[in-house]
Coordinates of C-alpha atoms in Angstrom, one line a residue:
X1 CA 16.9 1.2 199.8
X2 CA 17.6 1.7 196.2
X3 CA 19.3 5.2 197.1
X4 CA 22.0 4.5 199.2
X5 CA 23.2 1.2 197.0
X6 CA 22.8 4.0 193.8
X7 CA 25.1 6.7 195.4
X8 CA 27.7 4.0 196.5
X9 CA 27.9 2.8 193.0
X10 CA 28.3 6.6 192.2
X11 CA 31.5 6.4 194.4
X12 CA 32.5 3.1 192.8
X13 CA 32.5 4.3 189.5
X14 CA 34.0 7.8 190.0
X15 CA 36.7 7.0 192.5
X16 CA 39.8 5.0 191.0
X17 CA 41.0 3.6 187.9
X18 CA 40.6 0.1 186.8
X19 CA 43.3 -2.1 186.3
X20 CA 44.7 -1.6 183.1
X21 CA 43.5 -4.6 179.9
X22 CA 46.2 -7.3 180.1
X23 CA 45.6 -7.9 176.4
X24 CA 46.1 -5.6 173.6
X25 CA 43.6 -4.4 170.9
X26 CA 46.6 -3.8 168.2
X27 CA 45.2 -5.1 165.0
X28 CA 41.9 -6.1 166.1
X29 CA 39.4 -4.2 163.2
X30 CA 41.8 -5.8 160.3
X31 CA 40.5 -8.4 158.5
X32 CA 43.2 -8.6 156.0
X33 CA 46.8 -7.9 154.8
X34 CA 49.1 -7.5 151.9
X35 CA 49.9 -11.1 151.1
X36 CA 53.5 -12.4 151.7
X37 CA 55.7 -11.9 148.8
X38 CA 55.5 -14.9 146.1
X39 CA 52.7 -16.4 147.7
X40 CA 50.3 -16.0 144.7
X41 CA 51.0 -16.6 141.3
X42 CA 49.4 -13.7 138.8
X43 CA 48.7 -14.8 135.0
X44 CA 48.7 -18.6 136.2
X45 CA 45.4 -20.7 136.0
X46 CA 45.1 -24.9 137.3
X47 CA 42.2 -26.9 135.3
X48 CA 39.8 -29.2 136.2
X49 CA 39.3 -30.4 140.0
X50 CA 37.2 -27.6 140.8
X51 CA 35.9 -28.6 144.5
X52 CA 33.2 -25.4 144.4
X53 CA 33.0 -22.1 142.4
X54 CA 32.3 -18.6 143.9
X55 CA 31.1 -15.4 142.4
X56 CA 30.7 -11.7 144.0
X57 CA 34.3 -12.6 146.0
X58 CA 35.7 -9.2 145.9
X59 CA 39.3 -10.2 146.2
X60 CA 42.1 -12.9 145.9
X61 CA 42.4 -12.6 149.7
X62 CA 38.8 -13.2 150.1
X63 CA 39.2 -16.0 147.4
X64 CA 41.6 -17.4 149.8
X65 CA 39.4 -17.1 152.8
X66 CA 37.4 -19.1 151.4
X67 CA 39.9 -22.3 150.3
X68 CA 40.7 -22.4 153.8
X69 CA 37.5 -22.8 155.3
X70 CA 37.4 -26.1 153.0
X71 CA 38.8 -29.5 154.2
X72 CA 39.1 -30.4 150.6
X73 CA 40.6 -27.3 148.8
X74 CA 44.4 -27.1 147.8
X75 CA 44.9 -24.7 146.3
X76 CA 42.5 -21.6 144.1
X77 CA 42.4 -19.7 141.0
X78 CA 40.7 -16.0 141.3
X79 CA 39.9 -13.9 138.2
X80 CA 39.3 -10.1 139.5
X81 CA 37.6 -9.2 136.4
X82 CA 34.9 -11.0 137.2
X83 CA 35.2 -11.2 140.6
X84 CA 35.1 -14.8 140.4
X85 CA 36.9 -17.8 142.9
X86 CA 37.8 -21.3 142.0
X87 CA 38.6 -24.0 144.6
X88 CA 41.1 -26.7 143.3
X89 CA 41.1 -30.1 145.6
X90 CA 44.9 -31.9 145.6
X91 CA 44.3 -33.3 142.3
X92 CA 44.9 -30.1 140.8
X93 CA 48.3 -29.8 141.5
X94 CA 48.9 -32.9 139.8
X95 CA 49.1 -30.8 136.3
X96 CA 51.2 -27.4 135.7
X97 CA 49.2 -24.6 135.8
X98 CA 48.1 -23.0 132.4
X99 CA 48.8 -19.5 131.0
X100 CA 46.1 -17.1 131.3
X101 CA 46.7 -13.3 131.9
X102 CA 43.5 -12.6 133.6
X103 CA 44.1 -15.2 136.5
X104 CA 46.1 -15.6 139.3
X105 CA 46.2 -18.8 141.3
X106 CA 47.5 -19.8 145.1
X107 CA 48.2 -22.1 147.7
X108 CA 45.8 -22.7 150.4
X109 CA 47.6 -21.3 152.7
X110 CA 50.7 -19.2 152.5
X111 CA 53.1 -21.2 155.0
X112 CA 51.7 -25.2 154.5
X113 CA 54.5 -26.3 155.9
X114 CA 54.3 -23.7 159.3
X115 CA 50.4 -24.2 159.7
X116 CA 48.8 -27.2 160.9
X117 CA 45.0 -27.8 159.5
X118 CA 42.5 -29.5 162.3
X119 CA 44.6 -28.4 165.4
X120 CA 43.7 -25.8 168.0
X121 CA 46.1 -24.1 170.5
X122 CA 44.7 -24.8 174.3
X123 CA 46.9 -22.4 176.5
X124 CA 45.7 -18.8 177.9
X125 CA 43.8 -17.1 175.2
X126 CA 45.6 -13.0 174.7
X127 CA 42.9 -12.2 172.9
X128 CA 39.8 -13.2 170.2
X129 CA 39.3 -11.5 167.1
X130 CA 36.6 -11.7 165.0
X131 CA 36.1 -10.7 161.3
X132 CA 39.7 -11.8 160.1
X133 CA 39.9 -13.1 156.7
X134 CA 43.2 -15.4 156.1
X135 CA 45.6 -17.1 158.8
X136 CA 48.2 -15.1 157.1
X137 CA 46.3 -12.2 159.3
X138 CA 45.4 -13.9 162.1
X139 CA 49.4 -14.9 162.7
X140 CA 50.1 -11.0 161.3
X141 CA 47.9 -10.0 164.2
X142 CA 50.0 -11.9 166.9
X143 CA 52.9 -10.8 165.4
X144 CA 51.7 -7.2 166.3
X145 CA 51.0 -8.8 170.1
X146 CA 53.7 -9.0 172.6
X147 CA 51.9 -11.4 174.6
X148 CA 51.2 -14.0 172.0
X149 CA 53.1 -16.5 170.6
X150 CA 50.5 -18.7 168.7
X151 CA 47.7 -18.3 166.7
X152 CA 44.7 -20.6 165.9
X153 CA 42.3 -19.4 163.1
X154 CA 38.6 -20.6 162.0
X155 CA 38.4 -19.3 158.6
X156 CA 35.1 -20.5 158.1
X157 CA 33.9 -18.5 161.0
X158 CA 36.7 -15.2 160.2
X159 CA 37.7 -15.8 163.5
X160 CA 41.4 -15.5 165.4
X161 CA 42.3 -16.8 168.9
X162 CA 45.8 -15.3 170.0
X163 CA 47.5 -17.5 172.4
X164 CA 50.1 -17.2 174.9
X165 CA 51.9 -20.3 174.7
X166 CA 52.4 -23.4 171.7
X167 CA 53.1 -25.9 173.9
X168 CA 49.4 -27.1 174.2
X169 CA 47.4 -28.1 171.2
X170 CA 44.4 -30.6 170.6
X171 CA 42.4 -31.7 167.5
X172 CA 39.3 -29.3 167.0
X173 CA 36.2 -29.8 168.0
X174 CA 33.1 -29.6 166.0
X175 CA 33.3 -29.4 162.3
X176 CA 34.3 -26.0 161.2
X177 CA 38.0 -26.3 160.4
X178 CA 41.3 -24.8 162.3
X179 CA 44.1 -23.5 161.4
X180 CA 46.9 -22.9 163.8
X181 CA 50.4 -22.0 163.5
X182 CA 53.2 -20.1 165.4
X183 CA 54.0 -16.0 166.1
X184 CA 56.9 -16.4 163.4
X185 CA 57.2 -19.4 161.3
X186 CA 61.1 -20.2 160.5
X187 CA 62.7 -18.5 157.5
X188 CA 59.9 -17.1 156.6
X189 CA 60.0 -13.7 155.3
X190 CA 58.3 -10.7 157.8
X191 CA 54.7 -9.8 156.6
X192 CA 53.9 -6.8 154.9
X193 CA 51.7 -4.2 157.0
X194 CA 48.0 -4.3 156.8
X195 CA 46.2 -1.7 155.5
X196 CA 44.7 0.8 157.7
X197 CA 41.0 -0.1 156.8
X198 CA 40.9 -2.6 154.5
X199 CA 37.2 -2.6 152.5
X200 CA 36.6 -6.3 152.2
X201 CA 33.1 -6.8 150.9
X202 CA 32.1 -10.3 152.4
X203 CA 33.8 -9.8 155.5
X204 CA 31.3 -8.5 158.4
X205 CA 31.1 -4.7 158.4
X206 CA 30.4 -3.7 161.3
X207 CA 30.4 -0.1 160.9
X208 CA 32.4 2.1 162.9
X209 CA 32.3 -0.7 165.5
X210 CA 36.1 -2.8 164.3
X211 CA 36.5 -3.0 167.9
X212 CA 33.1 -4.8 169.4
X213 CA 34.5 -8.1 168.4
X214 CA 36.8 -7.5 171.0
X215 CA 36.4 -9.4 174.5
X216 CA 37.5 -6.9 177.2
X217 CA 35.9 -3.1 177.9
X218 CA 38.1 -1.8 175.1
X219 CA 35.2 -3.2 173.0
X220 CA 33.2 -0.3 175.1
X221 CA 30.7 1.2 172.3
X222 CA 29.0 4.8 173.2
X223 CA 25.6 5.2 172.0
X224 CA 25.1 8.4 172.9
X225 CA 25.6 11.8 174.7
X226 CA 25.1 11.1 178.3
X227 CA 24.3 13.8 181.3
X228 CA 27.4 14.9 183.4
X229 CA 26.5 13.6 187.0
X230 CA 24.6 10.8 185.9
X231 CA 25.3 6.6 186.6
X232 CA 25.4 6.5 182.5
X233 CA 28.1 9.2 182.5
X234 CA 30.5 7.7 185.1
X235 CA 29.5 4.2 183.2
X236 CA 30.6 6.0 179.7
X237 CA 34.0 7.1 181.1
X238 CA 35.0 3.7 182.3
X239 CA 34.3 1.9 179.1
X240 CA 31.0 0.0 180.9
X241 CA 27.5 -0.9 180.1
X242 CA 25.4 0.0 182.8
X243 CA 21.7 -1.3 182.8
X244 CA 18.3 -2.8 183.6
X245 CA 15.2 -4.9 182.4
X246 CA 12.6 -2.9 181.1
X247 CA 9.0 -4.1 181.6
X248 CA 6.5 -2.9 179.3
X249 CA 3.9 -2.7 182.0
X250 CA 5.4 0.1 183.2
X251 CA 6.3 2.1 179.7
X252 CA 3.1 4.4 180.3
X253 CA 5.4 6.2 183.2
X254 CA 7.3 8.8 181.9
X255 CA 9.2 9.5 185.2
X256 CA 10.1 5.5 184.5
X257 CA 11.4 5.8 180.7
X258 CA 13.1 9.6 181.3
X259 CA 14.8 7.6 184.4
X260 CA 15.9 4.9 181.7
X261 CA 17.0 6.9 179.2
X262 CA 19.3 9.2 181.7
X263 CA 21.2 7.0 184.0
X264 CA 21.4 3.8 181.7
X265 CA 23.3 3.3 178.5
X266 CA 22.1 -0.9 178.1
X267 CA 18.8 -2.5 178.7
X268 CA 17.2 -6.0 178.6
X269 CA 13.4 -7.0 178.2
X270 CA 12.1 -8.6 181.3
X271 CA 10.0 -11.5 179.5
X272 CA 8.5 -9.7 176.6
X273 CA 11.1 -11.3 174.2
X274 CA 10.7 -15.2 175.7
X275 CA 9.4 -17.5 173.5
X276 CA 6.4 -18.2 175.2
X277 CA 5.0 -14.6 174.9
X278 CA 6.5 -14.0 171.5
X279 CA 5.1 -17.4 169.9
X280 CA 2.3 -18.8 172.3
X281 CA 0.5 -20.3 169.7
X282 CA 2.9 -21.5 166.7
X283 CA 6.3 -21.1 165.7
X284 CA 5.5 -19.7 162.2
X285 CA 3.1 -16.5 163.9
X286 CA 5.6 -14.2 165.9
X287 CA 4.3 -11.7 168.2
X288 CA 6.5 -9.1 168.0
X289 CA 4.8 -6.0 169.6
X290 CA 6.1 -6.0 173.4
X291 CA 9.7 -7.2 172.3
X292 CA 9.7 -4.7 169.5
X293 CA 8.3 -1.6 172.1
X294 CA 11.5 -2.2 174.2
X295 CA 13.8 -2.9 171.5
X296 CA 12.8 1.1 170.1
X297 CA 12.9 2.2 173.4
X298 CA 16.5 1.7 173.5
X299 CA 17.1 2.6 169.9
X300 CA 15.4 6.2 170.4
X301 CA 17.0 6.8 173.7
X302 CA 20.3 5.1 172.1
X303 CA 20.8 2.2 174.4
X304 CA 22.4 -0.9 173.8
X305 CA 19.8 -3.4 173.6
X306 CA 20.5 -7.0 175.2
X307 CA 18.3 -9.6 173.6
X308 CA 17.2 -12.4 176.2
X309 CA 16.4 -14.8 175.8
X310 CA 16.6 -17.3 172.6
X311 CA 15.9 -20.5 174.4
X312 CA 14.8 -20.8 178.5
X313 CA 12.9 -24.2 180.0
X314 CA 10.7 -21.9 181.7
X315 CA 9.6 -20.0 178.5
X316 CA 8.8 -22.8 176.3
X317 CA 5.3 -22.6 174.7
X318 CA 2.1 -25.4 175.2
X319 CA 2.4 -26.1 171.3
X320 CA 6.5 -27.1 171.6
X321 CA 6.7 -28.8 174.3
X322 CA 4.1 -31.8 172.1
X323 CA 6.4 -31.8 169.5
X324 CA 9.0 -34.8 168.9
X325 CA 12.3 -34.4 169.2
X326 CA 14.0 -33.9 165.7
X327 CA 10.4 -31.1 165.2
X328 CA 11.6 -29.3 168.5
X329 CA 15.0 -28.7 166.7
X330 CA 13.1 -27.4 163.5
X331 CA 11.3 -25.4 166.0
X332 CA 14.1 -24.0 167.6
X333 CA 16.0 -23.0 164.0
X334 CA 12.8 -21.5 163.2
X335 CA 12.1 -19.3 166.0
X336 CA 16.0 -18.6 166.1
X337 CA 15.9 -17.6 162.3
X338 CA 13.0 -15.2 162.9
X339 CA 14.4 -13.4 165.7
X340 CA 18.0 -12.6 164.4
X341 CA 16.4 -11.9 161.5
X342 CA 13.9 -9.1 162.8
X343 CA 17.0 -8.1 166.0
X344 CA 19.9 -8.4 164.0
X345 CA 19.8 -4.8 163.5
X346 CA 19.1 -3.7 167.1
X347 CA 20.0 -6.0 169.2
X348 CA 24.1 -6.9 170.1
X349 CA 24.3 -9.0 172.8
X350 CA 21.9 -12.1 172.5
X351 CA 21.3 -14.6 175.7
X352 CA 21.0 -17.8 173.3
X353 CA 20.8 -20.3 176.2
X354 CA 19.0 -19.2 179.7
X355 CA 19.3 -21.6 182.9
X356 CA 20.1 -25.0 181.5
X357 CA 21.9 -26.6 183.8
X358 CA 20.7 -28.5 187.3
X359 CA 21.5 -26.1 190.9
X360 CA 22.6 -29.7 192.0
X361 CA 25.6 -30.8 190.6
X362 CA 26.9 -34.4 192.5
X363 CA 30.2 -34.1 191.3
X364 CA 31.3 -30.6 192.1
X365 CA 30.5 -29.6 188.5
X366 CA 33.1 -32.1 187.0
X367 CA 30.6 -33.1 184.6
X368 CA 27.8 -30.4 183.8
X369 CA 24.2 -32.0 185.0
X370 CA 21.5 -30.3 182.8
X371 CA 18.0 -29.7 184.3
X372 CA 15.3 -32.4 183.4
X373 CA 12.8 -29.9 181.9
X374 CA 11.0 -32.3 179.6
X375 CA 11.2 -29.2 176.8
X376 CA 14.0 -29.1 176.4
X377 CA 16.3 -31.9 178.1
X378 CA 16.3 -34.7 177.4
X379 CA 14.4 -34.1 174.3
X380 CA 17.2 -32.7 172.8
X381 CA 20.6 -33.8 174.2
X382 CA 22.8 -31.4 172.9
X383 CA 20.1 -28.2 173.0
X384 CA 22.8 -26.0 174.5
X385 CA 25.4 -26.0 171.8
X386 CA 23.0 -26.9 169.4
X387 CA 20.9 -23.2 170.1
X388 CA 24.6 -22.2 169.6
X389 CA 24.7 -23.4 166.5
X390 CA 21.9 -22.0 165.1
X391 CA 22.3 -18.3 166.6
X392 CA 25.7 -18.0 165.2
X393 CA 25.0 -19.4 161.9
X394 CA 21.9 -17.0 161.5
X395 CA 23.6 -13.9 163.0
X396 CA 27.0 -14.7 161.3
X397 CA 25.3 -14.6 157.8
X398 CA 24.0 -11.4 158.7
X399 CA 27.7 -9.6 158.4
X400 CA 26.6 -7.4 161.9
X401 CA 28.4 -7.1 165.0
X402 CA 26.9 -9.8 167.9
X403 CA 27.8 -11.3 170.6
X404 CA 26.2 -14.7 172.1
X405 CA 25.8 -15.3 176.4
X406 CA 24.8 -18.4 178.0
X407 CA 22.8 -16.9 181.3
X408 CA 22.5 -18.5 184.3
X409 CA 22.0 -18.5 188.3
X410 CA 23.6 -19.1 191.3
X411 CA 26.4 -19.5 189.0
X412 CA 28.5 -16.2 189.3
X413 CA 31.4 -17.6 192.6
X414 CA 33.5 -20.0 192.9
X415 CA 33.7 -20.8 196.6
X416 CA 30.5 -21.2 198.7
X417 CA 27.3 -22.8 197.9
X418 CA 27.8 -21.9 194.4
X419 CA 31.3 -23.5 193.7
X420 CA 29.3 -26.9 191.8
X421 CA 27.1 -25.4 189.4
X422 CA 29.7 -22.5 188.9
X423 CA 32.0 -25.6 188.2
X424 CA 30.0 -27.2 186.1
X425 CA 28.7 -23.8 183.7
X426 CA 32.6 -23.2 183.5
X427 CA 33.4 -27.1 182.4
X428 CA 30.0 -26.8 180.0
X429 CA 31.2 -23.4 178.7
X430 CA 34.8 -24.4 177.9
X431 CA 33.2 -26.8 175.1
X432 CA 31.2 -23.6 173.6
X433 CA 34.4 -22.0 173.5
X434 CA 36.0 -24.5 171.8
X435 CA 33.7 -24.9 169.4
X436 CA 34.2 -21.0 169.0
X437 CA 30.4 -20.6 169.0
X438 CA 30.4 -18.1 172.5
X439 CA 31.6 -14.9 173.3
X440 CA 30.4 -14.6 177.2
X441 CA 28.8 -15.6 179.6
X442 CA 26.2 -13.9 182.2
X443 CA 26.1 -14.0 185.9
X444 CA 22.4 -13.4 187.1
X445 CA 23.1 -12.8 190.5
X446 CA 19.6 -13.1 192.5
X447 CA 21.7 -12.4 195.5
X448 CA 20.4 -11.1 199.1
X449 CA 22.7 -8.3 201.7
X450 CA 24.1 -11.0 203.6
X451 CA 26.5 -12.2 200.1
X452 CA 30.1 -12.6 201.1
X453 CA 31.2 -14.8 198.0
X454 CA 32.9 -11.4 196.2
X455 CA 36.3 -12.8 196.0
X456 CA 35.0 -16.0 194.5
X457 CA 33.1 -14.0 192.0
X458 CA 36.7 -11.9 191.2
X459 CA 38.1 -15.6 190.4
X460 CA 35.3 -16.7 188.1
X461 CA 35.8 -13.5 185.8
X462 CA 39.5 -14.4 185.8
X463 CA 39.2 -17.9 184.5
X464 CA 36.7 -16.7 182.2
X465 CA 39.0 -14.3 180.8
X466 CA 41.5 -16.8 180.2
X467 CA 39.2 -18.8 177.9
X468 CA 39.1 -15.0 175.9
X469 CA 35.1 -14.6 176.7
X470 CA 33.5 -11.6 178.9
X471 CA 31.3 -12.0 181.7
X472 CA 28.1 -9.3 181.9
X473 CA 26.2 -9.0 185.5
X474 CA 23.0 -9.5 183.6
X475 CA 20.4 -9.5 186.3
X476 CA 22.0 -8.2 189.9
X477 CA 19.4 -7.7 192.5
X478 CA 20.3 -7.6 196.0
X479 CA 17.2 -7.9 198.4
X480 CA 16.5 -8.2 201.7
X481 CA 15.8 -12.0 202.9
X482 CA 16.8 -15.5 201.7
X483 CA 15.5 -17.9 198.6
X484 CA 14.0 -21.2 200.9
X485 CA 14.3 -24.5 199.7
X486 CA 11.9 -26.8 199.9
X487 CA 13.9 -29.0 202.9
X488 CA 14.1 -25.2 204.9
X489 CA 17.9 -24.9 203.6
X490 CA 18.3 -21.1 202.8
X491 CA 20.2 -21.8 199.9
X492 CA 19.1 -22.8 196.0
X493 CA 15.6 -22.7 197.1
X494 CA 12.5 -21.5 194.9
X495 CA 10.2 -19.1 197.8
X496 CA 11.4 -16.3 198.7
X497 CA 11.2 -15.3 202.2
X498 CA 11.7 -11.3 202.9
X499 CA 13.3 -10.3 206.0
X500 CA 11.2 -9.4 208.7
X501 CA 12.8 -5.3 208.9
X502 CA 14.0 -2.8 206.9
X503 CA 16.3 -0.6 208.9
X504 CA 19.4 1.5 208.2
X505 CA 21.7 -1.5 208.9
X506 CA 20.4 -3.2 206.1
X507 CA 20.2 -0.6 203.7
X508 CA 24.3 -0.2 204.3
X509 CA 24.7 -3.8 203.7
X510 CA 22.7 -3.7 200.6
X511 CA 25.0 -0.9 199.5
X512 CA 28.2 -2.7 200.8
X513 CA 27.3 -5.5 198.4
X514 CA 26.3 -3.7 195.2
X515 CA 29.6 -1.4 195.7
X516 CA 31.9 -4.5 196.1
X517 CA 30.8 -5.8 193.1
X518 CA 30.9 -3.0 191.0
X519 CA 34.8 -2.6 192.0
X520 CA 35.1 -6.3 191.0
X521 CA 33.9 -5.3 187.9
X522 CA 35.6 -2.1 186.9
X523 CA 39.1 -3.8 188.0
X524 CA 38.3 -7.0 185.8
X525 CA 39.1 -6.2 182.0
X526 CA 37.0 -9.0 180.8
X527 CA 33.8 -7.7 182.9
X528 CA 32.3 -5.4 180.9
X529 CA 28.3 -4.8 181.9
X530 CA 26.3 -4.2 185.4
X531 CA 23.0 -4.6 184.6

């Protein structure tokens, strides 16, 4: 069965182009600029009302960077000499500045009186851009965008949202501070270009790899020479990750791992990097031998290797699931710290949250219902966006490229069966994104060769791109037979039951299905794995 559905996919991928990115990648790997003339002040130093100090910050830009991610700071001093930043709170500018030739001093932000702290654009996200130091860039970047016309910055995060519209905005959510502010602020004079590569220590370097941060296929990265002819070759040449979980049990093979290493160019662990096999007995003891045989696997045979999964109901250990509530969290950061800390360096895509929410939803996903798992829910509320939390503050102090997925189910159309917990992932997902803690999401698609819901799948990607985040097929399988539910109803059920024939007719539908969807894909900008 596998054949036919592989040589279809063959056809997909060589025959046609995709429909070309509707954003643009102009600017995306800068992370500063030449500041705006007479914004800072050289040989000029405020007293007193310090609000923090910094050392190591490598320059005044970065110095800047750093007032803005601060509710309190005014205004800053920098001294390059010693590489040393000052935050000032309001108070500071009550005084004139003294004299002093080895400082210079400036405002928090370049345009006060343009920007708006706390506020957040809401209309169809152009593009995300991660790694940006001031909102001087961030608005220098739409500037460079025809499509934009706001901007809305989290400095403490170095991120920058390009909008298409100002005519929506809301007060942020969650606690890191935003800064948002027009395409062109009025009178203002035009900013200076940006260096070509700008070497910002303190910024993420992701080296070589400016445009992963990037949220369409142009953030496409090739890990390798690939074989002409193969699936990874046609999958290099469109700018797409094509892959598939890896179980260790079957590593011993070599016919398996030469097969791997040839046609694939991304792979996931099946369950070898779970929780439950990688800390059975404590928190504090990882087990890192199966996760670490498939993360060198891909390494060696220069794959992209997908880490999955961070947190999952179904992976949860004996020793967790005792704890209270406020230890599972410590539990949780702890793991979580762990991991990024031994992956950070191999892994790029991370699957922080797996399966959270309930396959009923009453109200047509209006308002996400999570699964009662005991674990997990409702021991901890909030353990979505607070696993969200924790993986982006660990991987971000890391300064390496990442990306963070929540996975999920029966999840991946929006008409059908699966329009209320598509609904309610989407509504649940939207908050992540606001929070600017997600980058994509994951369609798992357990599907069978009777699945008609294609078009609904096409218009899931769409509104996903329109929140700026990608969408990975992260664990397509289409089999022959129907998942049973409980009541008989041969839909969201747990048993599988197989069909009672293989035949030719079901091997074409197989590959009729596997083909649609990998068109879907190549066509969508925002769709940028088929795993």
């Amino acid at each position: 069965m596998a054949t036919t559905a592989a040589f279809l996919l063959v056809v997909v991928l060589a025959a046609g182009a995709y429909a070309k990115d509707a954003t643009s990648n102009q600017g995306a790997s800068l992370r500063g600029l030449k500041v705006p003339e007479g914004c800072y002040t050289p040989g000029k130093d405020y007293a007193g009302s310090d609000v923090v100090n910094w050392k190591d910050i490598s320059s005044a830009e970065h110095c800047q960077s750093k007032c803005q991610a601060h509710a309190k700071c005014a205004v800053f001093n920098y001294r390059d000499n010693e590489k040393e930043c000052w935050l000032k709170s309001e108070k500071a500018l009550e005084g004139k500045p003294k004299d002093d030739p080895r400082a210079l001093t400036g405002p928090k932000t370049c345009f006060p009186e343009c920007y708006e702290e706390g506020v957040q654009f809401e209309s169809k996200l152009v593009l995300r851009v991660r790694n940006v130091l001031t909102a001087e860039a961030c608005q220098h970047l739409c500037q460079g965008n025809k499509e934009c016309n706001a901007f809305t910055f989290v400095p403490l995060q170095m991120r920058c949202k390009l909008h298409r519209s100002k005519q929506k905005k809301t007060k942020q959510t969650g606690d890191a501070l935003t800064i948002s502010g027009p395409k062109q602020c009025k009178g203002a004079p035009p900013m200076p270009d940006a260096p070509d590569a700008p070497d910002t220590p303190g910024a993420p370097n992701p080296g070589g790899q400016e445009k992963f941060q990037l949220t369409t296929k142009d953030s496409f990265i090739k890990f390798g020479k690939s074989q002409e002819g193969t699936l990874r070759a046609l999958a290099d040449s469109r700018k797409l990750y094509i892959g598939s979980a890896i179980n260790t049990a079957n590593m011993n093979d070599q016919k398996y791992l030469r097969t791997l290493a040839e046609q694939y160019n991304m792979a996931v662990a099946e369950w070898e990097c779970k929780m439950s096999e990688m800390a059975p007995s404590n928190g504090n003891n990882i087990n890192w031998g199966l996760c670490d045989k498939i993360a060198d696997f891909c390494e060696a045979s220069r794959m992209g290797f997908r880490y999955h999964a961070l947190a999952w109901y179904y992976s949860i250990p004996g020793w967790f699931k005792g704890l209270s509530p406020n230890d599972k969290k410590t539990a949780l950061k702890t793991f979580t710290d762990k991991v990024v800390d031994h992956y950070v360096d191999k892994a790029l895509w991370w699957d922080v949250a797996n399966e959270a929410l309930n396959d009923n939803q009453p109200d047509g996903g209006k308002t996400p219902k999570y699964r009662e798992d005991g674990a997990l829910y409702p021991a901890i509320p909030d353990w979505v966006s607070y696993s969200f939390h924790l993986a982006h503050k660990a991987l971000s102090a890391k300064g390496k490229p990442f990306k963070l997925y929540y996975n999920d189910y029966g999840v991946a159309s929006m008409d059908g069966w699966s329009s209320g917990k598509s609904n309610a992932m989407f509504n649940m997902v939207k908050g992540l994104a606001k929070d600017n803690s997600i980058d994509g999401v994951g369609f798992q698609l357990h599907i069978n060769t009777y699945y008609d819901l294609v078009p609904g799948v096409r218009k899931n990607i769409q509104r996903y791109g329109e929140l700026g985040l990608e969408v990975q097929f992260t664990e397509l399988d289409v089999g022959c037979g129907e998942w049973q539910a409980p009541t008989g109803e041969m839909v969201g059920g747990d048993k599988w039951v197989p069909c009672p024939d293989w035949d030719n007719g079901q091997a074409a539908r197989q590959a009729e299905v596997y083909s649609r969807l990998m068109a879907v894909c190549l066509e969508e900008p925002n769709c940028t794995a088929f795993v």
